Amino acid sequence: MLVYLFLVIAILTIVINRWKSRRILKLSRQLQNKFKAYPLVGHGYAFSGSDVDRMKAFIEFGLEAINNNGVTSLWFGYDYYTVIADAVIADNVMKSCLDKSNLSDVIQHLIGNGSIFAPVRIWRPRRKVVAPTFSQKNLQAFFEVFSQQSCILVERLSLAVDKEAFSVWKYFSTFSMDSICETAFGVKANAQSQPDQPFLAAFDEYSSLIAARMCQPWLRIDAFYKLLPDSKKLEKNKKLICDYVDKVVKSKLANQKDNISSEENANRSAYKTFLEIMIESSGNRRFTDEELREEILVIVLAGTDTSAVGASFTSAMLSRYMDVQNKVYEELCEVFGDVSRPVTYEDLPKLKYLDAVIKETMRLYTPVPVVSRILDKDISLPSGLTLVKDSGALINIWALHRNPRYWGKDAEEFRPERFLEGPLEYPAAFIPFSHGARNCLGYQYAMMTMKTALATVLRQYRFLPAEPNATEADLRKPLRVKYDLMMRNVDNYMVRIESRSKSSV
C-alpha cells in the first residue's frame, strides 16, 4: 500500500512539475528576445566576466524590456525570470509577492535571515520589531550625529582643495560608516580619521565576489564553488566583517548589562541607538545574539553603502553640471545665510532643490539597479500575458528609471526640475529604495544623511570636473557603471574641489 501511495505521489509530482515547466516555457517563448539562452547556463553567460560586464548585461536586458512593452525573458540556468521595466507590473508584483527569489540566497551567506532577504515567515515578525527604530522621532534624535560627522567630513576634504582629482568615495563611505556606527551602536568608529578600515575593504571585495556568484548559475553550486580560490577569499572577508560587528555588539551588550556609565553615554543621552531600540522593542520575544547580528549587519552594510553611493554619484554629477550646482548653492545661501552654521533638522525640508538633485541622481544611478521576487500566484497582465506562479520576477530598476513612457523623451538627461513638477503619475516608476511592504526601512535615514552631508560640504566647497580640460561633450557622457550588489562608478567618483571663499556663484 505504501509503495503504491509513493508511486502515486511521485507520478503526480512529475506531472505537476512538467505542467509548471510547460507554462513557464510558454511564457518564455511569448517574451522571446534577441539573447539566445543555452542549455544549463541559460543567459548566465551574459553575466560572466567583470562587474562592468554584469551591469552591462542588466542594462541590455532592461532596454530589451523597455522595447517589448515593459517585459522580457531571462534564464539564469534553469531558473526563469520575467524582467520588468513597467511601473504598473512592478507595482503589482512588489506589493503582492513578498518572497525574494533564490538569487538572493547567496547573500544569506553573510547576513543569514537579516530582514532584507529573509523569507516572509521570518521577515514579517522581524520587521515589526525593527520598524520602530526608523520612526521620525528616532531619526530626529540621530540628527546631531549626522551634523557632527558632516563637519568632520568638511575638515577632511580641506586636504584635497586645489589638488589633483581624487575619489570622493572614500570620504563619503567613511562619513557614512561613522554615522551608522554611532547611531546603530553608540560607538565611535573614527573611520574618517582612520580611512583605511579593514571592514570597508573587506565588504568591497565581498560584494564583488558575491555578485559574481549570484549572476552565474554554475557558481551557485556549493560543491563546485568551494573548489575555487574565490571561495576562500569570500570566507576570509566574511570573517573580517562578522568579527567587526560581533566585537561591537558584544561590547555594547556587556555595557548595557553592567549598566556602565560614561561621559560618552551621558553626552548622547538624548537618543537611543538602533541596537538599544531593537532590544527594547522585541519585548518578550527577545532577539538571540545571532538574530541581533543579522539585523545589525543589514543596517550597517545597507546604511553605509546606500548613503555613500548616493552622495558620491551626486557629487560626481554636480561636478559635471555647474549650472545645477550653482542653483543648489543659491538655495543653501537662502536657507542658511551664514555659510558656517551647522545644518539642523528643521533645515532639511527647506532644501527642496537639493532633494530634487539627489533624487534625479538616484533615478539615473540608482544604488540598487535590480530586485527580485518569486511569484506565489499567477499574475495576469493587461496585455493578456500571465506571469506564472513559481517563476521569478526581476524588477529592473535601472530600466524603470529610464523608461521614456514615465520620464519623457529626455529620460536620459539629468534634469532635477522633474522632481519639482508635482507627484509622479506612477509611483513605482521611481523606486531607488524598493517598493511595497518590503521597501527599505532606512529610506528617510539615507536621505537625511546625504542631504546633511552635501548641504554642509557644498557651502564650503565647489565640485569641479576631474579633468580640467573636459569639453561640454565630455561632461555630458553617462558615468560608467558596474554591478557588485550595488551599482557603482567604474571611475570611482573622481572630482576636484576648490574653496567657496575663492569665488562666488
JSON list of C-alpha atoms in Angstrom, two decimals, residues 29-245:
[
{"chain": "A", "resi": 29, "resn": "ARG", "atom": "CA", "xyz": [8.59, 31.86, -25.81]},
{"chain": "A", "resi": 30, "resn": "GLN", "atom": "CA", "xyz": [5.98, 34.62, -25.74]},
{"chain": "A", "resi": 31, "resn": "LEU", "atom": "CA", "xyz": [8.61, 37.02, -24.37]},
{"chain": "A", "resi": 32, "resn": "GLN", "atom": "CA", "xyz": [11.45, 35.96, -26.63]},
{"chain": "A", "resi": 33, "resn": "ASN", "atom": "CA", "xyz": [14.22, 38.48, -27.04]},
{"chain": "A", "resi": 34, "resn": "LYS", "atom": "CA", "xyz": [17.41, 38.84, -29.06]},
{"chain": "A", "resi": 35, "resn": "PHE", "atom": "CA", "xyz": [19.53, 36.99, -26.49]},
{"chain": "A", "resi": 36, "resn": "LYS", "atom": "CA", "xyz": [19.96, 33.26, -27.02]},
{"chain": "A", "resi": 37, "resn": "ALA", "atom": "CA", "xyz": [19.52, 31.01, -23.97]},
{"chain": "A", "resi": 38, "resn": "TYR", "atom": "CA", "xyz": [21.82, 27.98, -23.92]},
{"chain": "A", "resi": 39, "resn": "PRO", "atom": "CA", "xyz": [21.32, 24.64, -22.12]},
{"chain": "A", "resi": 40, "resn": "LEU", "atom": "CA", "xyz": [22.48, 24.54, -18.49]},
{"chain": "A", "resi": 41, "resn": "VAL", "atom": "CA", "xyz": [23.52, 28.20, -18.30]},
{"chain": "A", "resi": 42, "resn": "GLY", "atom": "CA", "xyz": [20.55, 29.97, -19.91]},
{"chain": "A", "resi": 43, "resn": "HIS", "atom": "CA", "xyz": [21.55, 33.62, -20.29]},
{"chain": "A", "resi": 44, "resn": "GLY", "atom": "CA", "xyz": [24.11, 33.29, -17.50]},
{"chain": "A", "resi": 45, "resn": "TYR", "atom": "CA", "xyz": [26.95, 33.66, -19.99]},
{"chain": "A", "resi": 46, "resn": "ALA", "atom": "CA", "xyz": [25.95, 37.32, -20.49]},
{"chain": "A", "resi": 47, "resn": "PHE", "atom": "CA", "xyz": [26.65, 37.98, -16.80]},
{"chain": "A", "resi": 48, "resn": "SER", "atom": "CA", "xyz": [30.07, 36.33, -16.68]},
{"chain": "A", "resi": 49, "resn": "GLY", "atom": "CA", "xyz": [33.25, 38.36, -16.69]},
{"chain": "A", "resi": 50, "resn": "SER", "atom": "CA", "xyz": [33.76, 41.55, -14.69]},
{"chain": "A", "resi": 51, "resn": "ASP", "atom": "CA", "xyz": [31.46, 43.73, -12.58]},
{"chain": "A", "resi": 52, "resn": "VAL", "atom": "CA", "xyz": [31.26, 46.04, -15.61]},
{"chain": "A", "resi": 53, "resn": "ASP", "atom": "CA", "xyz": [30.09, 43.15, -17.81]},
{"chain": "A", "resi": 54, "resn": "ARG", "atom": "CA", "xyz": [27.38, 42.23, -15.29]},
{"chain": "A", "resi": 55, "resn": "MET", "atom": "CA", "xyz": [25.99, 45.76, -15.21]},
{"chain": "A", "resi": 56, "resn": "LYS", "atom": "CA", "xyz": [26.12, 45.93, -18.99]},
{"chain": "A", "resi": 57, "resn": "ALA", "atom": "CA", "xyz": [24.03, 42.75, -19.16]},
{"chain": "A", "resi": 58, "resn": "PHE", "atom": "CA", "xyz": [21.42, 44.12, -16.73]},
{"chain": "A", "resi": 59, "resn": "ILE", "atom": "CA", "xyz": [21.23, 47.29, -18.84]},
{"chain": "A", "resi": 60, "resn": "GLU", "atom": "CA", "xyz": [20.81, 45.35, -22.09]},
{"chain": "A", "resi": 61, "resn": "PHE", "atom": "CA", "xyz": [18.02, 43.17, -20.68]},
{"chain": "A", "resi": 62, "resn": "GLY", "atom": "CA", "xyz": [16.41, 46.30, -19.23]},
{"chain": "A", "resi": 63, "resn": "LEU", "atom": "CA", "xyz": [16.45, 48.02, -22.61]},
{"chain": "A", "resi": 64, "resn": "GLU", "atom": "CA", "xyz": [15.01, 44.89, -24.19]},
{"chain": "A", "resi": 65, "resn": "ALA", "atom": "CA", "xyz": [12.15, 45.02, -21.68]},
{"chain": "A", "resi": 66, "resn": "ILE", "atom": "CA", "xyz": [11.50, 48.72, -22.40]},
{"chain": "A", "resi": 67, "resn": "ASN", "atom": "CA", "xyz": [11.28, 47.93, -26.11]},
{"chain": "A", "resi": 68, "resn": "ASN", "atom": "CA", "xyz": [8.98, 44.95, -25.50]},
{"chain": "A", "resi": 69, "resn": "ASN", "atom": "CA", "xyz": [6.06, 46.58, -23.65]},
{"chain": "A", "resi": 70, "resn": "GLY", "atom": "CA", "xyz": [7.91, 46.57, -20.34]},
{"chain": "A", "resi": 71, "resn": "VAL", "atom": "CA", "xyz": [8.76, 42.85, -20.06]},
{"chain": "A", "resi": 72, "resn": "THR", "atom": "CA", "xyz": [11.21, 40.31, -21.42]},
{"chain": "A", "resi": 73, "resn": "SER", "atom": "CA", "xyz": [12.55, 36.87, -20.52]},
{"chain": "A", "resi": 74, "resn": "LEU", "atom": "CA", "xyz": [15.73, 35.85, -18.72]},
{"chain": "A", "resi": 75, "resn": "TRP", "atom": "CA", "xyz": [17.09, 32.42, -17.80]},
{"chain": "A", "resi": 76, "resn": "PHE", "atom": "CA", "xyz": [19.64, 32.04, -15.01]},
{"chain": "A", "resi": 77, "resn": "GLY", "atom": "CA", "xyz": [20.46, 28.40, -15.63]},
{"chain": "A", "resi": 78, "resn": "TYR", "atom": "CA", "xyz": [17.13, 26.58, -15.30]},
{"chain": "A", "resi": 79, "resn": "ASP", "atom": "CA", "xyz": [15.58, 29.39, -13.25]},
{"chain": "A", "resi": 80, "resn": "TYR", "atom": "CA", "xyz": [13.25, 31.58, -15.29]},
{"chain": "A", "resi": 81, "resn": "TYR", "atom": "CA", "xyz": [12.72, 35.30, -14.64]},
{"chain": "A", "resi": 82, "resn": "THR", "atom": "CA", "xyz": [10.48, 37.86, -16.26]},
{"chain": "A", "resi": 83, "resn": "VAL", "atom": "CA", "xyz": [12.46, 41.10, -16.48]},
{"chain": "A", "resi": 84, "resn": "ILE", "atom": "CA", "xyz": [10.14, 44.00, -15.67]},
{"chain": "A", "resi": 85, "resn": "ALA", "atom": "CA", "xyz": [10.57, 47.64, -16.74]},
{"chain": "A", "resi": 86, "resn": "ASP", "atom": "CA", "xyz": [6.88, 48.57, -16.46]},
{"chain": "A", "resi": 87, "resn": "ALA", "atom": "CA", "xyz": [5.76, 50.56, -13.39]},
{"chain": "A", "resi": 88, "resn": "VAL", "atom": "CA", "xyz": [2.24, 49.07, -13.23]},
{"chain": "A", "resi": 89, "resn": "ILE", "atom": "CA", "xyz": [3.50, 45.49, -13.43]},
{"chain": "A", "resi": 90, "resn": "ALA", "atom": "CA", "xyz": [6.32, 46.23, -10.97]},
{"chain": "A", "resi": 91, "resn": "ASP", "atom": "CA", "xyz": [3.82, 47.73, -8.52]},
{"chain": "A", "resi": 92, "resn": "ASN", "atom": "CA", "xyz": [1.60, 44.64, -8.77]},
{"chain": "A", "resi": 93, "resn": "VAL", "atom": "CA", "xyz": [4.44, 42.16, -8.31]},
{"chain": "A", "resi": 94, "resn": "MET", "atom": "CA", "xyz": [6.22, 44.01, -5.49]},
{"chain": "A", "resi": 95, "resn": "LYS", "atom": "CA", "xyz": [3.04, 44.54, -3.49]},
{"chain": "A", "resi": 96, "resn": "SER", "atom": "CA", "xyz": [1.55, 41.07, -3.92]},
{"chain": "A", "resi": 97, "resn": "CYS", "atom": "CA", "xyz": [4.65, 38.81, -3.99]},
{"chain": "A", "resi": 98, "resn": "LEU", "atom": "CA", "xyz": [6.87, 39.37, -0.96]},
{"chain": "A", "resi": 99, "resn": "ASP", "atom": "CA", "xyz": [9.31, 36.46, -1.04]},
{"chain": "A", "resi": 100, "resn": "LYS", "atom": "CA", "xyz": [12.69, 37.17, -2.62]},
{"chain": "A", "resi": 101, "resn": "SER", "atom": "CA", "xyz": [13.87, 34.77, -5.32]},
{"chain": "A", "resi": 102, "resn": "ASN", "atom": "CA", "xyz": [16.74, 32.32, -4.88]},
{"chain": "A", "resi": 103, "resn": "LEU", "atom": "CA", "xyz": [19.07, 34.86, -6.49]},
{"chain": "A", "resi": 104, "resn": "SER", "atom": "CA", "xyz": [19.17, 36.36, -3.01]},
{"chain": "A", "resi": 105, "resn": "ASP", "atom": "CA", "xyz": [20.22, 33.09, -1.36]},
{"chain": "A", "resi": 106, "resn": "VAL", "atom": "CA", "xyz": [23.93, 33.73, -1.83]},
{"chain": "A", "resi": 107, "resn": "ILE", "atom": "CA", "xyz": [23.89, 36.96, 0.22]},
{"chain": "A", "resi": 108, "resn": "GLN", "atom": "CA", "xyz": [22.39, 35.00, 3.13]},
{"chain": "A", "resi": 109, "resn": "HIS", "atom": "CA", "xyz": [25.85, 33.50, 3.40]},
{"chain": "A", "resi": 110, "resn": "LEU", "atom": "CA", "xyz": [26.72, 36.74, 5.22]},
{"chain": "A", "resi": 111, "resn": "ILE", "atom": "CA", "xyz": [23.53, 38.16, 6.74]},
{"chain": "A", "resi": 112, "resn": "GLY", "atom": "CA", "xyz": [21.60, 34.93, 7.35]},
{"chain": "A", "resi": 113, "resn": "ASN", "atom": "CA", "xyz": [17.95, 35.81, 7.89]},
{"chain": "A", "resi": 114, "resn": "GLY", "atom": "CA", "xyz": [18.52, 39.54, 8.11]},
{"chain": "A", "resi": 115, "resn": "SER", "atom": "CA", "xyz": [15.24, 41.20, 7.19]},
{"chain": "A", "resi": 116, "resn": "ILE", "atom": "CA", "xyz": [16.24, 42.43, 3.71]},
{"chain": "A", "resi": 117, "resn": "PHE", "atom": "CA", "xyz": [16.40, 38.91, 2.25]},
{"chain": "A", "resi": 118, "resn": "ALA", "atom": "CA", "xyz": [14.65, 36.73, 4.84]},
{"chain": "A", "resi": 119, "resn": "PRO", "atom": "CA", "xyz": [11.67, 34.52, 3.88]},
{"chain": "A", "resi": 120, "resn": "VAL", "atom": "CA", "xyz": [8.32, 36.19, 4.60]},
{"chain": "A", "resi": 121, "resn": "ARG", "atom": "CA", "xyz": [7.63, 33.96, 7.63]},
{"chain": "A", "resi": 122, "resn": "ILE", "atom": "CA", "xyz": [10.80, 35.32, 9.28]},
{"chain": "A", "resi": 123, "resn": "TRP", "atom": "CA", "xyz": [10.73, 38.80, 7.76]},
{"chain": "A", "resi": 124, "resn": "ARG", "atom": "CA", "xyz": [7.23, 39.74, 8.92]},
{"chain": "A", "resi": 125, "resn": "PRO", "atom": "CA", "xyz": [7.72, 39.43, 12.73]},
{"chain": "A", "resi": 126, "resn": "ARG", "atom": "CA", "xyz": [11.26, 40.83, 12.47]},
{"chain": "A", "resi": 127, "resn": "ARG", "atom": "CA", "xyz": [10.08, 43.89, 10.57]},
{"chain": "A", "resi": 128, "resn": "LYS", "atom": "CA", "xyz": [7.58, 44.69, 13.33]},
{"chain": "A", "resi": 129, "resn": "VAL", "atom": "CA", "xyz": [10.48, 44.82, 15.78]},
{"chain": "A", "resi": 130, "resn": "VAL", "atom": "CA", "xyz": [12.94, 46.67, 13.54]},
{"chain": "A", "resi": 131, "resn": "ALA", "atom": "CA", "xyz": [10.49, 49.26, 12.13]},
{"chain": "A", "resi": 132, "resn": "PRO", "atom": "CA", "xyz": [10.27, 51.41, 15.31]},
{"chain": "A", "resi": 133, "resn": "THR", "atom": "CA", "xyz": [14.00, 52.12, 15.09]},
{"chain": "A", "resi": 134, "resn": "PHE", "atom": "CA", "xyz": [13.31, 54.22, 11.97]},
{"chain": "A", "resi": 135, "resn": "SER", "atom": "CA", "xyz": [10.50, 56.32, 13.45]},
{"chain": "A", "resi": 136, "resn": "GLN", "atom": "CA", "xyz": [10.57, 60.07, 12.79]},
{"chain": "A", "resi": 137, "resn": "LYS", "atom": "CA", "xyz": [11.24, 60.69, 16.48]},
{"chain": "A", "resi": 138, "resn": "ASN", "atom": "CA", "xyz": [14.32, 58.48, 16.46]},
{"chain": "A", "resi": 139, "resn": "LEU", "atom": "CA", "xyz": [15.62, 59.89, 13.19]},
{"chain": "A", "resi": 140, "resn": "GLN", "atom": "CA", "xyz": [15.30, 63.40, 14.59]},
{"chain": "A", "resi": 141, "resn": "ALA", "atom": "CA", "xyz": [17.24, 62.31, 17.67]},
{"chain": "A", "resi": 142, "resn": "PHE", "atom": "CA", "xyz": [20.02, 60.94, 15.45]},
{"chain": "A", "resi": 143, "resn": "PHE", "atom": "CA", "xyz": [20.38, 64.20, 13.56]},
{"chain": "A", "resi": 144, "resn": "GLU", "atom": "CA", "xyz": [23.09, 65.71, 15.75]},
{"chain": "A", "resi": 145, "resn": "VAL", "atom": "CA", "xyz": [25.31, 62.77, 14.82]},
{"chain": "A", "resi": 146, "resn": "PHE", "atom": "CA", "xyz": [24.82, 63.44, 11.09]},
{"chain": "A", "resi": 147, "resn": "SER", "atom": "CA", "xyz": [25.61, 67.13, 11.59]},
{"chain": "A", "resi": 148, "resn": "GLN", "atom": "CA", "xyz": [28.75, 66.48, 13.64]},
{"chain": "A", "resi": 149, "resn": "GLN", "atom": "CA", "xyz": [30.06, 63.87, 11.22]},
{"chain": "A", "resi": 150, "resn": "SER", "atom": "CA", "xyz": [29.39, 66.24, 8.29]},
{"chain": "A", "resi": 151, "resn": "CYS", "atom": "CA", "xyz": [31.62, 68.86, 9.92]},
{"chain": "A", "resi": 152, "resn": "ILE", "atom": "CA", "xyz": [34.39, 66.27, 10.22]},
{"chain": "A", "resi": 153, "resn": "LEU", "atom": "CA", "xyz": [33.85, 65.44, 6.54]},
{"chain": "A", "resi": 154, "resn": "VAL", "atom": "CA", "xyz": [34.39, 69.10, 5.61]},
{"chain": "A", "resi": 155, "resn": "GLU", "atom": "CA", "xyz": [37.64, 69.17, 7.60]},
{"chain": "A", "resi": 156, "resn": "ARG", "atom": "CA", "xyz": [38.94, 66.06, 5.87]},
{"chain": "A", "resi": 157, "resn": "LEU", "atom": "CA", "xyz": [38.07, 67.39, 2.42]},
{"chain": "A", "resi": 158, "resn": "SER", "atom": "CA", "xyz": [40.16, 70.50, 3.07]},
{"chain": "A", "resi": 159, "resn": "LEU", "atom": "CA", "xyz": [43.23, 68.38, 2.34]},
{"chain": "A", "resi": 160, "resn": "ALA", "atom": "CA", "xyz": [42.03, 67.93, -1.26]},
{"chain": "A", "resi": 161, "resn": "VAL", "atom": "CA", "xyz": [41.36, 71.61, -2.03]},
{"chain": "A", "resi": 162, "resn": "ASP", "atom": "CA", "xyz": [43.09, 72.83, -5.20]},
{"chain": "A", "resi": 163, "resn": "LYS", "atom": "CA", "xyz": [44.79, 69.46, -5.63]},
{"chain": "A", "resi": 164, "resn": "GLU", "atom": "CA", "xyz": [44.52, 66.89, -8.42]},
{"chain": "A", "resi": 165, "resn": "ALA", "atom": "CA", "xyz": [41.39, 64.82, -8.97]},
{"chain": "A", "resi": 166, "resn": "PHE", "atom": "CA", "xyz": [40.53, 62.42, -6.15]},
{"chain": "A", "resi": 167, "resn": "SER", "atom": "CA", "xyz": [37.84, 59.88, -5.26]},
{"chain": "A", "resi": 168, "resn": "VAL", "atom": "CA", "xyz": [35.06, 61.27, -3.06]},
{"chain": "A", "resi": 169, "resn": "TRP", "atom": "CA", "xyz": [34.02, 57.67, -2.35]},
{"chain": "A", "resi": 170, "resn": "LYS", "atom": "CA", "xyz": [36.50, 57.15, 0.49]},
{"chain": "A", "resi": 171, "resn": "TYR", "atom": "CA", "xyz": [35.26, 60.36, 2.12]},
{"chain": "A", "resi": 172, "resn": "PHE", "atom": "CA", "xyz": [31.55, 59.60, 1.92]},
{"chain": "A", "resi": 173, "resn": "SER", "atom": "CA", "xyz": [31.95, 55.91, 2.78]},
{"chain": "A", "resi": 174, "resn": "THR", "atom": "CA", "xyz": [33.86, 56.70, 5.99]},
{"chain": "A", "resi": 175, "resn": "PHE", "atom": "CA", "xyz": [31.40, 59.50, 6.83]},
{"chain": "A", "resi": 176, "resn": "SER", "atom": "CA", "xyz": [28.53, 57.02, 6.40]},
{"chain": "A", "resi": 177, "resn": "MET", "atom": "CA", "xyz": [30.28, 54.37, 8.46]},
{"chain": "A", "resi": 178, "resn": "ASP", "atom": "CA", "xyz": [30.92, 56.77, 11.34]},
{"chain": "A", "resi": 179, "resn": "SER", "atom": "CA", "xyz": [27.30, 57.94, 11.24]},
{"chain": "A", "resi": 180, "resn": "ILE", "atom": "CA", "xyz": [25.80, 54.45, 11.13]},
{"chain": "A", "resi": 181, "resn": "CYS", "atom": "CA", "xyz": [28.07, 53.02, 13.84]},
{"chain": "A", "resi": 182, "resn": "GLU", "atom": "CA", "xyz": [27.28, 55.84, 16.23]},
{"chain": "A", "resi": 183, "resn": "THR", "atom": "CA", "xyz": [23.52, 55.66, 15.64]},
{"chain": "A", "resi": 184, "resn": "ALA", "atom": "CA", "xyz": [23.41, 51.85, 15.47]},
{"chain": "A", "resi": 185, "resn": "PHE", "atom": "CA", "xyz": [25.65, 51.04, 18.45]},
{"chain": "A", "resi": 186, "resn": "GLY", "atom": "CA", "xyz": [26.56, 54.30, 20.16]},
{"chain": "A", "resi": 187, "resn": "VAL", "atom": "CA", "xyz": [30.15, 53.54, 19.17]},
{"chain": "A", "resi": 188, "resn": "LYS", "atom": "CA", "xyz": [32.57, 55.97, 17.55]},
{"chain": "A", "resi": 189, "resn": "ALA", "atom": "CA", "xyz": [34.21, 54.07, 14.69]},
{"chain": "A", "resi": 190, "resn": "ASN", "atom": "CA", "xyz": [36.51, 57.01, 13.81]},
{"chain": "A", "resi": 191, "resn": "ALA", "atom": "CA", "xyz": [36.59, 55.82, 10.21]},
{"chain": "A", "resi": 192, "resn": "GLN", "atom": "CA", "xyz": [37.01, 59.36, 8.90]},
{"chain": "A", "resi": 193, "resn": "SER", "atom": "CA", "xyz": [40.21, 59.84, 10.88]},
{"chain": "A", "resi": 194, "resn": "GLN", "atom": "CA", "xyz": [41.36, 56.30, 10.02]},
{"chain": "A", "resi": 195, "resn": "PRO", "atom": "CA", "xyz": [40.08, 55.82, 6.44]},
{"chain": "A", "resi": 196, "resn": "ASP", "atom": "CA", "xyz": [41.94, 52.59, 5.69]},
{"chain": "A", "resi": 197, "resn": "GLN", "atom": "CA", "xyz": [39.39, 50.48, 7.52]},
{"chain": "A", "resi": 198, "resn": "PRO", "atom": "CA", "xyz": [39.75, 46.68, 7.02]},
{"chain": "A", "resi": 199, "resn": "PHE", "atom": "CA", "xyz": [35.97, 46.39, 7.42]},
{"chain": "A", "resi": 200, "resn": "LEU", "atom": "CA", "xyz": [35.26, 48.62, 4.40]},
{"chain": "A", "resi": 201, "resn": "ALA", "atom": "CA", "xyz": [37.89, 46.94, 2.24]},
{"chain": "A", "resi": 202, "resn": "ALA", "atom": "CA", "xyz": [36.53, 43.51, 3.20]},
{"chain": "A", "resi": 203, "resn": "PHE", "atom": "CA", "xyz": [32.98, 44.47, 2.29]},
{"chain": "A", "resi": 204, "resn": "ASP", "atom": "CA", "xyz": [34.05, 45.93, -1.06]},
{"chain": "A", "resi": 205, "resn": "GLU", "atom": "CA", "xyz": [35.76, 42.68, -2.06]},
{"chain": "A", "resi": 206, "resn": "TYR", "atom": "CA", "xyz": [32.97, 40.54, -0.60]},
{"chain": "A", "resi": 207, "resn": "SER", "atom": "CA", "xyz": [30.36, 42.44, -2.63]},
{"chain": "A", "resi": 208, "resn": "SER", "atom": "CA", "xyz": [32.19, 41.87, -5.90]},
{"chain": "A", "resi": 209, "resn": "LEU", "atom": "CA", "xyz": [32.66, 38.15, -5.20]},
{"chain": "A", "resi": 210, "resn": "ILE", "atom": "CA", "xyz": [29.06, 37.57, -4.15]},
{"chain": "A", "resi": 211, "resn": "ALA", "atom": "CA", "xyz": [27.68, 39.50, -7.16]},
{"chain": "A", "resi": 212, "resn": "ALA", "atom": "CA", "xyz": [29.69, 37.25, -9.48]},
{"chain": "A", "resi": 213, "resn": "ARG", "atom": "CA", "xyz": [28.33, 34.19, -7.71]},
{"chain": "A", "resi": 214, "resn": "MET", "atom": "CA", "xyz": [24.75, 35.44, -7.77]},
{"chain": "A", "resi": 215, "resn": "CYS", "atom": "CA", "xyz": [24.72, 36.13, -11.51]},
{"chain": "A", "resi": 216, "resn": "GLN", "atom": "CA", "xyz": [26.46, 32.97, -12.75]},
{"chain": "A", "resi": 217, "resn": "PRO", "atom": "CA", "xyz": [24.41, 29.81, -12.12]},
{"chain": "A", "resi": 218, "resn": "TRP", "atom": "CA", "xyz": [27.38, 27.46, -12.09]},
{"chain": "A", "resi": 219, "resn": "LEU", "atom": "CA", "xyz": [28.97, 29.43, -9.23]},
{"chain": "A", "resi": 220, "resn": "ARG", "atom": "CA", "xyz": [25.87, 28.90, -7.07]},
{"chain": "A", "resi": 221, "resn": "ILE", "atom": "CA", "xyz": [26.63, 25.17, -6.89]},
{"chain": "A", "resi": 222, "resn": "ASP", "atom": "CA", "xyz": [28.29, 24.90, -3.46]},
{"chain": "A", "resi": 223, "resn": "ALA", "atom": "CA", "xyz": [30.30, 21.77, -4.20]},
{"chain": "A", "resi": 224, "resn": "PHE", "atom": "CA", "xyz": [31.82, 23.43, -7.27]},
{"chain": "A", "resi": 225, "resn": "TYR", "atom": "CA", "xyz": [32.33, 26.88, -5.76]},
{"chain": "A", "resi": 226, "resn": "LYS", "atom": "CA", "xyz": [34.21, 25.53, -2.74]},
{"chain": "A", "resi": 227, "resn": "LEU", "atom": "CA", "xyz": [36.89, 24.24, -5.12]},
{"chain": "A", "resi": 228, "resn": "LEU", "atom": "CA", "xyz": [37.61, 27.76, -6.41]},
{"chain": "A", "resi": 229, "resn": "PRO", "atom": "CA", "xyz": [40.09, 30.28, -4.94]},
{"chain": "A", "resi": 230, "resn": "ASP", "atom": "CA", "xyz": [37.29, 32.84, -4.70]},
{"chain": "A", "resi": 231, "resn": "SER", "atom": "CA", "xyz": [35.59, 30.67, -2.07]},
{"chain": "A", "resi": 232, "resn": "LYS", "atom": "CA", "xyz": [38.48, 31.18, 0.35]},
{"chain": "A", "resi": 233, "resn": "LYS", "atom": "CA", "xyz": [38.51, 34.92, -0.35]},
{"chain": "A", "resi": 234, "resn": "LEU", "atom": "CA", "xyz": [34.78, 35.05, 0.35]},
{"chain": "A", "resi": 235, "resn": "GLU", "atom": "CA", "xyz": [35.14, 33.26, 3.69]},
{"chain": "A", "resi": 236, "resn": "LYS", "atom": "CA", "xyz": [38.08, 35.45, 4.69]},
{"chain": "A", "resi": 237, "resn": "ASN", "atom": "CA", "xyz": [36.15, 38.65, 4.03]},
{"chain": "A", "resi": 238, "resn": "LYS", "atom": "CA", "xyz": [33.03, 37.31, 5.73]},
{"chain": "A", "resi": 239, "resn": "LYS", "atom": "CA", "xyz": [35.07, 36.61, 8.86]},
{"chain": "A", "resi": 240, "resn": "LEU", "atom": "CA", "xyz": [36.52, 40.13, 8.88]},
{"chain": "A", "resi": 241, "resn": "ILE", "atom": "CA", "xyz": [33.05, 41.68, 8.53]},
{"chain": "A", "resi": 242, "resn": "CYS", "atom": "CA", "xyz": [31.37, 39.47, 11.13]},
{"chain": "A", "resi": 243, "resn": "ASP", "atom": "CA", "xyz": [34.23, 39.76, 13.63]},
{"chain": "A", "resi": 244, "resn": "TYR", "atom": "CA", "xyz": [33.99, 43.54, 13.50]},
{"chain": "A", "resi": 245, "resn": "VAL", "atom": "CA", "xyz": [30.22, 43.58, 14.05]}
]
